[in-house]
Amino acid sequence: MTLKAVLFDFNGIIINDEAIHEKLIAQILIEENLRSKPGEYRQICLGRSDRACIVELLTRRGRVVTESYLTQLIARKAQAYQIELEKLEKLPIYPGLEDLIYKLRSAKLRMAVVSGALRSEVELVLNRAKLAQNFDLIVAGDDLKASKPEPDSYLLAVERFNQQIPGFNLEPSQCLAIEDTFAGITAAKLAGIQVVGVANTYPFHMLQRRAHWTVDYLTHLELERVQEVFSQQELQETVAEC
C-alpha cells in the first residue's frame, strides 16, 4: 500500500478564511430577513459545501428554496468572497504549506484539492498564491451535490486521477487526506482514505480521536514517517496473502 497521492482540503488547510465565510453566510441570512445564531456556523457549515450549509440553515428556519434560487445565493456569496479577498494585501495561506508541497513534489507524489468550496474560489486562491501548478486536479463543491461528510468528493478524486493518468491505477488506500474538520475526516475515512487532522480549526485532542494522524501545524507532518507506515501496511498485507 504505497502512498501515491495526497489530497488537500481547502478552507482551513490551504487558506485561513473561515472567518470570511462565516461573515458572508451571516450576510446572506440578513438579506433573507433572518438572523444567524451564535455557534451555528461552526456546528452546521464547517467542512461542508455552501450548498449543504445554506440549505440546512434555511430549512431550520422553515424556508424552502428552489434550486435556481439556491444557485443565485451561492453565486452571490462567491462574488462577495472574491471582493473580500481583493481587499487583502496578502492571502492568509497557512504557514508550512509551501514547504510541505515541496516535500511532496520531491517525493514524486501526486496532489489534488478536494473541497466543498466552489471551483472559482479554489482556482482564485491557488492562482494568486502561485500554487496552482502543484495540483494535478481539483474536486470542488460544484462538481457534485453530495457534501462532506459523505465520501463522494474523495471517491471522485480517485476516479479522476485514474482517468487523467493512464496506468496510475490509484486506490483510496494509496491516498492520504489532509483535513481540519470532523466532516472532512469522516468523508475521507468513509472513502477508505487515511487522514491527517491538522489542528487549525479544532483542538488537537478532538481531532486525535478521529484521524489516523494528528498534528498541530502542517510543519509537524513527518512525510517520511507516514510513508513508512504505508509501506509497513503493504508488507503486512503481502505476508497475510502468503
PDB file of C-alpha atoms in Angstrom:
ATOM      1  CA  MET A   1       0.000   0.000   0.000  1.00  0.00           C
ATOM      2  CA  THR A   2       2.452   2.602  -1.222  1.00  0.00           C
ATOM      3  CA  LEU A   3       1.452   6.228  -0.733  1.00  0.00           C
ATOM      4  CA  LYS A   4       0.829   7.659  -4.217  1.00  0.00           C
ATOM      5  CA  ALA A   5      -1.360  10.769  -3.779  1.00  0.00           C
ATOM      6  CA  VAL A   6      -2.059  13.451  -1.181  1.00  0.00           C
ATOM      7  CA  LEU A   7      -5.481  15.088  -1.176  1.00  0.00           C
ATOM      8  CA  PHE A   8      -5.776  18.517   0.425  1.00  0.00           C
ATOM      9  CA  ASP A   9      -8.872  20.092   1.859  1.00  0.00           C
ATOM     10  CA  PHE A  10      -9.022  23.795   1.004  1.00  0.00           C
ATOM     11  CA  ASN A  11     -10.654  26.066   3.606  1.00  0.00           C
ATOM     12  CA  GLY A  12      -8.833  25.549   6.889  1.00  0.00           C
ATOM     13  CA  ILE A  13      -5.889  23.709   5.317  1.00  0.00           C
ATOM     14  CA  ILE A  14      -4.666  25.809   2.405  1.00  0.00           C
ATOM     15  CA  ILE A  15      -6.229  29.157   3.315  1.00  0.00           C
ATOM     16  CA  ASN A  16      -7.305  30.519   6.683  1.00  0.00           C
ATOM     17  CA  ASP A  17     -10.579  32.044   5.525  1.00  0.00           C
ATOM     18  CA  GLU A  18     -13.321  30.561   7.704  1.00  0.00           C
ATOM     19  CA  ALA A  19     -13.960  33.957   9.310  1.00  0.00           C
ATOM     20  CA  ILE A  20     -14.697  35.371   5.862  1.00  0.00           C
ATOM     21  CA  HIS A  21     -17.126  32.575   5.049  1.00  0.00           C
ATOM     22  CA  GLU A  22     -18.900  32.936   8.396  1.00  0.00           C
ATOM     23  CA  LYS A  23     -19.326  36.670   7.746  1.00  0.00           C
ATOM     24  CA  LEU A  24     -20.717  36.068   4.251  1.00  0.00           C
ATOM     25  CA  ILE A  25     -23.132  33.360   5.391  1.00  0.00           C
ATOM     26  CA  ALA A  26     -24.413  35.710   8.094  1.00  0.00           C
ATOM     27  CA  GLN A  27     -24.869  38.378   5.422  1.00  0.00           C
ATOM     28  CA  ILE A  28     -26.946  36.009   3.292  1.00  0.00           C
ATOM     29  CA  LEU A  29     -29.223  35.320   6.247  1.00  0.00           C
ATOM     30  CA  ILE A  30     -29.618  39.047   6.892  1.00  0.00           C
ATOM     31  CA  GLU A  31     -30.558  39.615   3.251  1.00  0.00           C
ATOM     32  CA  GLU A  32     -33.188  36.895   3.689  1.00  0.00           C
ATOM     33  CA  ASN A  33     -34.533  38.758   6.754  1.00  0.00           C
ATOM     34  CA  LEU A  34     -33.119  36.079   9.027  1.00  0.00           C
ATOM     35  CA  ARG A  35     -30.537  36.072  11.804  1.00  0.00           C
ATOM     36  CA  SER A  36     -27.560  33.876  12.455  1.00  0.00           C
ATOM     37  CA  LYS A  37     -27.221  32.237  15.864  1.00  0.00           C
ATOM     38  CA  PRO A  38     -24.050  32.025  17.969  1.00  0.00           C
ATOM     39  CA  GLY A  39     -22.082  28.873  17.193  1.00  0.00           C
ATOM     40  CA  GLU A  40     -24.417  27.856  14.374  1.00  0.00           C
ATOM     41  CA  TYR A  41     -21.873  28.336  11.597  1.00  0.00           C
ATOM     42  CA  ARG A  42     -19.326  26.052  13.283  1.00  0.00           C
ATOM     43  CA  GLN A  43     -21.956  23.433  14.007  1.00  0.00           C
ATOM     44  CA  ILE A  44     -23.520  23.320  10.547  1.00  0.00           C
ATOM     45  CA  CYS A  45     -21.114  24.712   7.985  1.00  0.00           C
ATOM     46  CA  LEU A  46     -17.542  23.765   8.892  1.00  0.00           C
ATOM     47  CA  GLY A  47     -16.197  21.272   6.382  1.00  0.00           C
ATOM     48  CA  ARG A  48     -19.370  21.291   4.286  1.00  0.00           C
ATOM     49  CA  SER A  49     -20.209  22.873   0.948  1.00  0.00           C
ATOM     50  CA  ASP A  50     -22.026  26.198   0.631  1.00  0.00           C
ATOM     51  CA  ARG A  51     -24.973  24.309  -0.816  1.00  0.00           C
ATOM     52  CA  ALA A  52     -25.299  21.991   2.174  1.00  0.00           C
ATOM     53  CA  CYS A  53     -24.686  24.828   4.631  1.00  0.00           C
ATOM     54  CA  ILE A  54     -27.223  27.260   3.165  1.00  0.00           C
ATOM     55  CA  VAL A  55     -29.899  24.612   2.647  1.00  0.00           C
ATOM     56  CA  GLU A  56     -29.708  23.450   6.265  1.00  0.00           C
ATOM     57  CA  LEU A  57     -29.654  26.982   7.675  1.00  0.00           C
ATOM     58  CA  LEU A  58     -32.745  27.930   5.681  1.00  0.00           C
ATOM     59  CA  THR A  59     -34.515  24.632   6.360  1.00  0.00           C
ATOM     60  CA  ARG A  60     -34.051  25.114  10.097  1.00  0.00           C
ATOM     61  CA  ARG A  61     -35.881  28.418   9.710  1.00  0.00           C
ATOM     62  CA  GLY A  62     -38.751  26.919   7.777  1.00  0.00           C
ATOM     63  CA  ARG A  63     -37.593  28.208   4.412  1.00  0.00           C
ATOM     64  CA  VAL A  64     -37.758  26.125   1.258  1.00  0.00           C
ATOM     65  CA  VAL A  65     -35.817  27.441  -1.729  1.00  0.00           C
ATOM     66  CA  THR A  66     -35.875  26.359  -5.343  1.00  0.00           C
ATOM     67  CA  GLU A  67     -32.742  25.009  -6.976  1.00  0.00           C
ATOM     68  CA  SER A  68     -32.452  28.105  -9.136  1.00  0.00           C
ATOM     69  CA  TYR A  69     -32.722  30.471  -6.176  1.00  0.00           C
ATOM     70  CA  LEU A  70     -30.190  28.407  -4.215  1.00  0.00           C
ATOM     71  CA  THR A  71     -27.810  28.736  -7.161  1.00  0.00           C
ATOM     72  CA  GLN A  72     -28.304  32.518  -7.043  1.00  0.00           C
ATOM     73  CA  LEU A  73     -27.474  32.625  -3.321  1.00  0.00           C
ATOM     74  CA  ILE A  74     -24.315  30.572  -3.838  1.00  0.00           C
ATOM     75  CA  ALA A  75     -23.231  32.774  -6.746  1.00  0.00           C
ATOM     76  CA  ARG A  76     -23.870  35.919  -4.710  1.00  0.00           C
ATOM     77  CA  LYS A  77     -21.716  34.595  -1.898  1.00  0.00           C
ATOM     78  CA  ALA A  78     -18.955  33.594  -4.341  1.00  0.00           C
ATOM     79  CA  GLN A  79     -18.864  37.116  -5.746  1.00  0.00           C
ATOM     80  CA  ALA A  80     -18.720  38.583  -2.246  1.00  0.00           C
ATOM     81  CA  TYR A  81     -15.879  36.172  -1.377  1.00  0.00           C
ATOM     82  CA  GLN A  82     -13.857  37.414  -4.325  1.00  0.00           C
ATOM     83  CA  ILE A  83     -14.402  41.021  -3.220  1.00  0.00           C
ATOM     84  CA  GLU A  84     -13.254  40.171   0.319  1.00  0.00           C
ATOM     85  CA  LEU A  85     -10.047  38.577  -0.983  1.00  0.00           C
ATOM     86  CA  GLU A  86      -9.349  41.571  -3.199  1.00  0.00           C
ATOM     87  CA  LYS A  87      -9.278  43.716  -0.059  1.00  0.00           C
ATOM     88  CA  LEU A  88      -6.405  41.653   1.353  1.00  0.00           C
ATOM     89  CA  GLU A  89      -2.869  42.687   0.560  1.00  0.00           C
ATOM     90  CA  LYS A  90      -1.706  39.153   1.281  1.00  0.00           C
ATOM     91  CA  LEU A  91      -3.726  35.944   1.262  1.00  0.00           C
ATOM     92  CA  PRO A  92      -3.852  34.110   4.624  1.00  0.00           C
ATOM     93  CA  ILE A  93      -2.182  30.953   3.329  1.00  0.00           C
ATOM     94  CA  TYR A  94      -1.280  28.617   6.165  1.00  0.00           C
ATOM     95  CA  PRO A  95       2.383  28.574   7.216  1.00  0.00           C
ATOM     96  CA  GLY A  96       4.245  25.470   6.172  1.00  0.00           C
ATOM     97  CA  LEU A  97       2.054  24.744   3.152  1.00  0.00           C
ATOM     98  CA  GLU A  98       4.661  25.590   0.543  1.00  0.00           C
ATOM     99  CA  ASP A  99       7.336  23.572   2.357  1.00  0.00           C
ATOM    100  CA  LEU A 100       5.019  20.566   2.542  1.00  0.00           C
ATOM    101  CA  ILE A 101       4.174  20.861  -1.148  1.00  0.00           C
ATOM    102  CA  TYR A 102       7.904  20.963  -1.941  1.00  0.00           C
ATOM    103  CA  LYS A 103       8.446  17.756   0.058  1.00  0.00           C
ATOM    104  CA  LEU A 104       5.559  16.031  -1.700  1.00  0.00           C
ATOM    105  CA  ARG A 105       6.844  17.049  -5.119  1.00  0.00           C
ATOM    106  CA  SER A 106      10.336  15.850  -4.216  1.00  0.00           C
ATOM    107  CA  ALA A 107       8.824  12.508  -3.231  1.00  0.00           C
ATOM    108  CA  LYS A 108       7.045  12.406  -6.627  1.00  0.00           C
ATOM    109  CA  LEU A 109       3.612  12.220  -5.011  1.00  0.00           C
ATOM    110  CA  ARG A 110       0.530  13.418  -6.872  1.00  0.00           C
ATOM    111  CA  MET A 111      -1.567  16.172  -5.301  1.00  0.00           C
ATOM    112  CA  ALA A 112      -5.170  17.286  -5.535  1.00  0.00           C
ATOM    113  CA  VAL A 113      -7.550  19.659  -3.794  1.00  0.00           C
ATOM    114  CA  VAL A 114     -10.763  18.017  -2.580  1.00  0.00           C
ATOM    115  CA  SER A 115     -13.107  20.639  -1.217  1.00  0.00           C
ATOM    116  CA  GLY A 116     -16.688  21.744  -0.805  1.00  0.00           C
ATOM    117  CA  ALA A 117     -15.630  25.225  -1.923  1.00  0.00           C
ATOM    118  CA  LEU A 118     -16.552  26.399  -5.398  1.00  0.00           C
ATOM    119  CA  ARG A 119     -14.015  25.784  -8.152  1.00  0.00           C
ATOM    120  CA  SER A 120     -13.832  29.521  -8.859  1.00  0.00           C
ATOM    121  CA  GLU A 121     -12.798  30.184  -5.256  1.00  0.00           C
ATOM    122  CA  VAL A 122     -10.189  27.415  -5.196  1.00  0.00           C
ATOM    123  CA  GLU A 123      -8.672  28.490  -8.501  1.00  0.00           C
ATOM    124  CA  LEU A 124      -8.681  32.158  -7.487  1.00  0.00           C
ATOM    125  CA  VAL A 125      -6.640  31.417  -4.362  1.00  0.00           C
ATOM    126  CA  LEU A 126      -4.287  28.868  -5.934  1.00  0.00           C
ATOM    127  CA  ASN A 127      -3.526  31.139  -8.875  1.00  0.00           C
ATOM    128  CA  ARG A 128      -2.993  34.231  -6.751  1.00  0.00           C
ATOM    129  CA  ALA A 129      -0.770  32.282  -4.337  1.00  0.00           C
ATOM    130  CA  LYS A 130       1.116  30.759  -7.304  1.00  0.00           C
ATOM    131  CA  LEU A 131       0.335  27.236  -6.122  1.00  0.00           C
ATOM    132  CA  ALA A 132      -1.952  26.011  -8.910  1.00  0.00           C
ATOM    133  CA  GLN A 133       0.791  24.235 -10.865  1.00  0.00           C
ATOM    134  CA  ASN A 134       1.372  21.852  -7.964  1.00  0.00           C
ATOM    135  CA  PHE A 135      -2.055  20.241  -8.077  1.00  0.00           C
ATOM    136  CA  ASP A 136      -2.992  17.655 -10.685  1.00  0.00           C
ATOM    137  CA  LEU A 137      -6.697  18.169 -10.216  1.00  0.00           C
ATOM    138  CA  ILE A 138      -9.410  19.892  -8.193  1.00  0.00           C
ATOM    139  CA  VAL A 139     -12.650  18.353  -6.984  1.00  0.00           C
ATOM    140  CA  ALA A 140     -14.851  21.261  -5.939  1.00  0.00           C
ATOM    141  CA  GLY A 141     -18.259  21.824  -4.425  1.00  0.00           C
ATOM    142  CA  ASP A 142     -19.867  22.470  -7.784  1.00  0.00           C
ATOM    143  CA  ASP A 143     -18.711  19.092  -9.154  1.00  0.00           C
ATOM    144  CA  LEU A 144     -21.316  17.129  -7.220  1.00  0.00           C
ATOM    145  CA  LYS A 145     -24.283  17.728  -4.901  1.00  0.00           C
ATOM    146  CA  ALA A 146     -23.177  15.468  -2.073  1.00  0.00           C
ATOM    147  CA  SER A 147     -21.118  17.285   0.560  1.00  0.00           C
ATOM    148  CA  LYS A 148     -18.660  16.065   3.131  1.00  0.00           C
ATOM    149  CA  PRO A 149     -19.084  14.095   5.422  1.00  0.00           C
ATOM    150  CA  GLU A 150     -20.250  11.960   2.505  1.00  0.00           C
ATOM    151  CA  PRO A 151     -17.260  10.311   0.768  1.00  0.00           C
ATOM    152  CA  ASP A 152     -18.300  11.237  -2.790  1.00  0.00           C
ATOM    153  CA  SER A 153     -15.755  14.010  -3.351  1.00  0.00           C
ATOM    154  CA  TYR A 154     -12.830  11.823  -2.322  1.00  0.00           C
ATOM    155  CA  LEU A 155     -14.012   8.903  -4.422  1.00  0.00           C
ATOM    156  CA  LEU A 156     -14.419  11.254  -7.380  1.00  0.00           C
ATOM    157  CA  ALA A 157     -10.840  12.478  -6.920  1.00  0.00           C
ATOM    158  CA  VAL A 158      -9.523   8.899  -7.111  1.00  0.00           C
ATOM    159  CA  GLU A 159     -11.659   8.258 -10.198  1.00  0.00           C
ATOM    160  CA  ARG A 160     -10.398  11.410 -11.937  1.00  0.00           C
ATOM    161  CA  PHE A 161      -6.774  10.599 -11.170  1.00  0.00           C
ATOM    162  CA  ASN A 162      -7.221   7.282 -12.937  1.00  0.00           C
ATOM    163  CA  GLN A 163      -8.975   8.908 -15.885  1.00  0.00           C
ATOM    164  CA  GLN A 164      -6.297  11.574 -16.181  1.00  0.00           C
ATOM    165  CA  ILE A 165      -3.180   9.428 -15.745  1.00  0.00           C
ATOM    166  CA  PRO A 166      -3.133   6.195 -17.791  1.00  0.00           C
ATOM    167  CA  GLY A 167      -1.814   3.251 -15.815  1.00  0.00           C
ATOM    168  CA  PHE A 168      -1.859   5.099 -12.472  1.00  0.00           C
ATOM    169  CA  ASN A 169      -4.397   2.641 -11.024  1.00  0.00           C
ATOM    170  CA  LEU A 170      -4.862   4.644  -7.852  1.00  0.00           C
ATOM    171  CA  GLU A 171      -6.777   3.074  -4.956  1.00  0.00           C
ATOM    172  CA  PRO A 172      -8.231   5.017  -1.997  1.00  0.00           C
ATOM    173  CA  SER A 173      -5.888   3.065   0.295  1.00  0.00           C
ATOM    174  CA  GLN A 174      -2.928   4.647  -1.546  1.00  0.00           C
ATOM    175  CA  CYS A 175      -4.060   8.187  -0.719  1.00  0.00           C
ATOM    176  CA  LEU A 176      -3.571  10.476   2.254  1.00  0.00           C
ATOM    177  CA  ALA A 177      -6.111  13.205   3.019  1.00  0.00           C
ATOM    178  CA  ILE A 178      -5.250  16.365   4.940  1.00  0.00           C
ATOM    179  CA  GLU A 179      -8.256  17.754   6.794  1.00  0.00           C
ATOM    180  CA  ASP A 180      -9.148  20.131   9.612  1.00  0.00           C
ATOM    181  CA  THR A 181     -12.838  19.366  10.293  1.00  0.00           C
ATOM    182  CA  PHE A 182     -14.853  16.437  11.581  1.00  0.00           C
ATOM    183  CA  ALA A 183     -16.898  16.349   8.366  1.00  0.00           C
ATOM    184  CA  GLY A 184     -13.767  16.182   6.219  1.00  0.00           C
ATOM    185  CA  ILE A 185     -12.143  13.465   8.310  1.00  0.00           C
ATOM    186  CA  THR A 186     -15.309  11.376   8.194  1.00  0.00           C
ATOM    187  CA  ALA A 187     -15.575  11.790   4.419  1.00  0.00           C
ATOM    188  CA  ALA A 188     -12.008  10.607   3.865  1.00  0.00           C
ATOM    189  CA  LYS A 189     -12.380   7.621   6.174  1.00  0.00           C
ATOM    190  CA  LEU A 190     -15.662   6.556   4.562  1.00  0.00           C
ATOM    191  CA  ALA A 191     -13.844   6.630   1.217  1.00  0.00           C
ATOM    192  CA  GLY A 192     -11.192   4.277   2.604  1.00  0.00           C
ATOM    193  CA  ILE A 193      -8.541   7.001   2.773  1.00  0.00           C
ATOM    194  CA  GLN A 194      -6.182   7.549   5.701  1.00  0.00           C
ATOM    195  CA  VAL A 195      -6.291  11.085   7.003  1.00  0.00           C
ATOM    196  CA  VAL A 196      -4.146  13.620   8.822  1.00  0.00           C
ATOM    197  CA  GLY A 197      -6.055  16.006  11.058  1.00  0.00           C
ATOM    198  CA  VAL A 198      -4.471  19.457  11.375  1.00  0.00           C
ATOM    199  CA  ALA A 199      -5.494  21.430  14.472  1.00  0.00           C
ATOM    200  CA  ASN A 200      -6.254  24.649  12.608  1.00  0.00           C
ATOM    201  CA  THR A 201      -9.969  24.623  13.435  1.00  0.00           C
ATOM    202  CA  TYR A 202     -10.468  22.173  16.310  1.00  0.00           C
ATOM    203  CA  PRO A 203      -8.152  21.348  19.235  1.00  0.00           C
ATOM    204  CA  PHE A 204      -5.566  18.607  18.777  1.00  0.00           C
ATOM    205  CA  HIS A 205      -7.216  16.227  21.247  1.00  0.00           C
ATOM    206  CA  MET A 206     -10.581  16.384  19.455  1.00  0.00           C
ATOM    207  CA  LEU A 207      -9.042  15.544  16.077  1.00  0.00           C
ATOM    208  CA  GLN A 208      -6.845  12.840  17.589  1.00  0.00           C
ATOM    209  CA  ARG A 209      -9.927  10.758  18.376  1.00  0.00           C
ATOM    210  CA  ARG A 210     -10.947  10.754  14.715  1.00  0.00           C
ATOM    211  CA  ALA A 211      -7.919  10.986  12.405  1.00  0.00           C
ATOM    212  CA  HIS A 212      -5.173   8.410  11.734  1.00  0.00           C
ATOM    213  CA  TRP A 213      -2.550  11.079  12.400  1.00  0.00           C
ATOM    214  CA  THR A 214      -2.915  14.454  14.104  1.00  0.00           C
ATOM    215  CA  VAL A 215      -0.592  17.459  14.013  1.00  0.00           C
ATOM    216  CA  ASP A 216      -0.793  20.968  15.415  1.00  0.00           C
ATOM    217  CA  TYR A 217       0.648  22.524  12.258  1.00  0.00           C
ATOM    218  CA  LEU A 218       1.410  21.457   8.690  1.00  0.00           C
ATOM    219  CA  THR A 219       5.103  21.834   9.530  1.00  0.00           C
ATOM    220  CA  HIS A 220       4.728  18.961  12.014  1.00  0.00           C
ATOM    221  CA  LEU A 221       3.661  16.459   9.362  1.00  0.00           C
ATOM    222  CA  GLU A 222       6.501  13.933   9.030  1.00  0.00           C
ATOM    223  CA  LEU A 223       6.171  12.670   5.473  1.00  0.00           C
ATOM    224  CA  GLU A 224       8.869  10.025   5.864  1.00  0.00           C
ATOM    225  CA  ARG A 225       7.072   8.552   8.868  1.00  0.00           C
ATOM    226  CA  VAL A 226       3.754   8.467   7.014  1.00  0.00           C
ATOM    227  CA  GLN A 227       5.357   6.768   4.009  1.00  0.00           C
ATOM    228  CA  GLU A 228       6.978   4.240   6.331  1.00  0.00           C
ATOM    229  CA  VAL A 229       3.608   3.357   7.837  1.00  0.00           C
ATOM    230  CA  PHE A 230       2.076   2.904   4.382  1.00  0.00           C
ATOM    231  CA  SER A 231       4.973   0.634   3.391  1.00  0.00           C
ATOM    232  CA  GLN A 232       4.615  -1.448   6.562  1.00  0.00           C
ATOM    233  CA  GLN A 233       0.918  -1.895   5.898  1.00  0.00           C
ATOM    234  CA  GLU A 234       1.691  -3.061   2.377  1.00  0.00           C
ATOM    235  CA  LEU A 235       4.234  -5.550   3.721  1.00  0.00           C
ATOM    236  CA  GLN A 236       1.733  -6.866   6.288  1.00  0.00           C
ATOM    237  CA  GLU A 237      -0.883  -7.377   3.568  1.00  0.00           C
ATOM    238  CA  THR A 238       1.640  -9.198   1.385  1.00  0.00           C
ATOM    239  CA  VAL A 239       2.619 -11.535   4.257  1.00  0.00           C
ATOM    240  CA  ALA A 240      -1.045 -12.176   5.060  1.00  0.00           C
ATOM    241  CA  GLU A 241      -1.684 -13.244   1.465  1.00  0.00           C
ATOM    242  CA  CYS A 242       1.151 -15.818   1.544  1.00  0.00           C
TER     243      CYS A 242
END
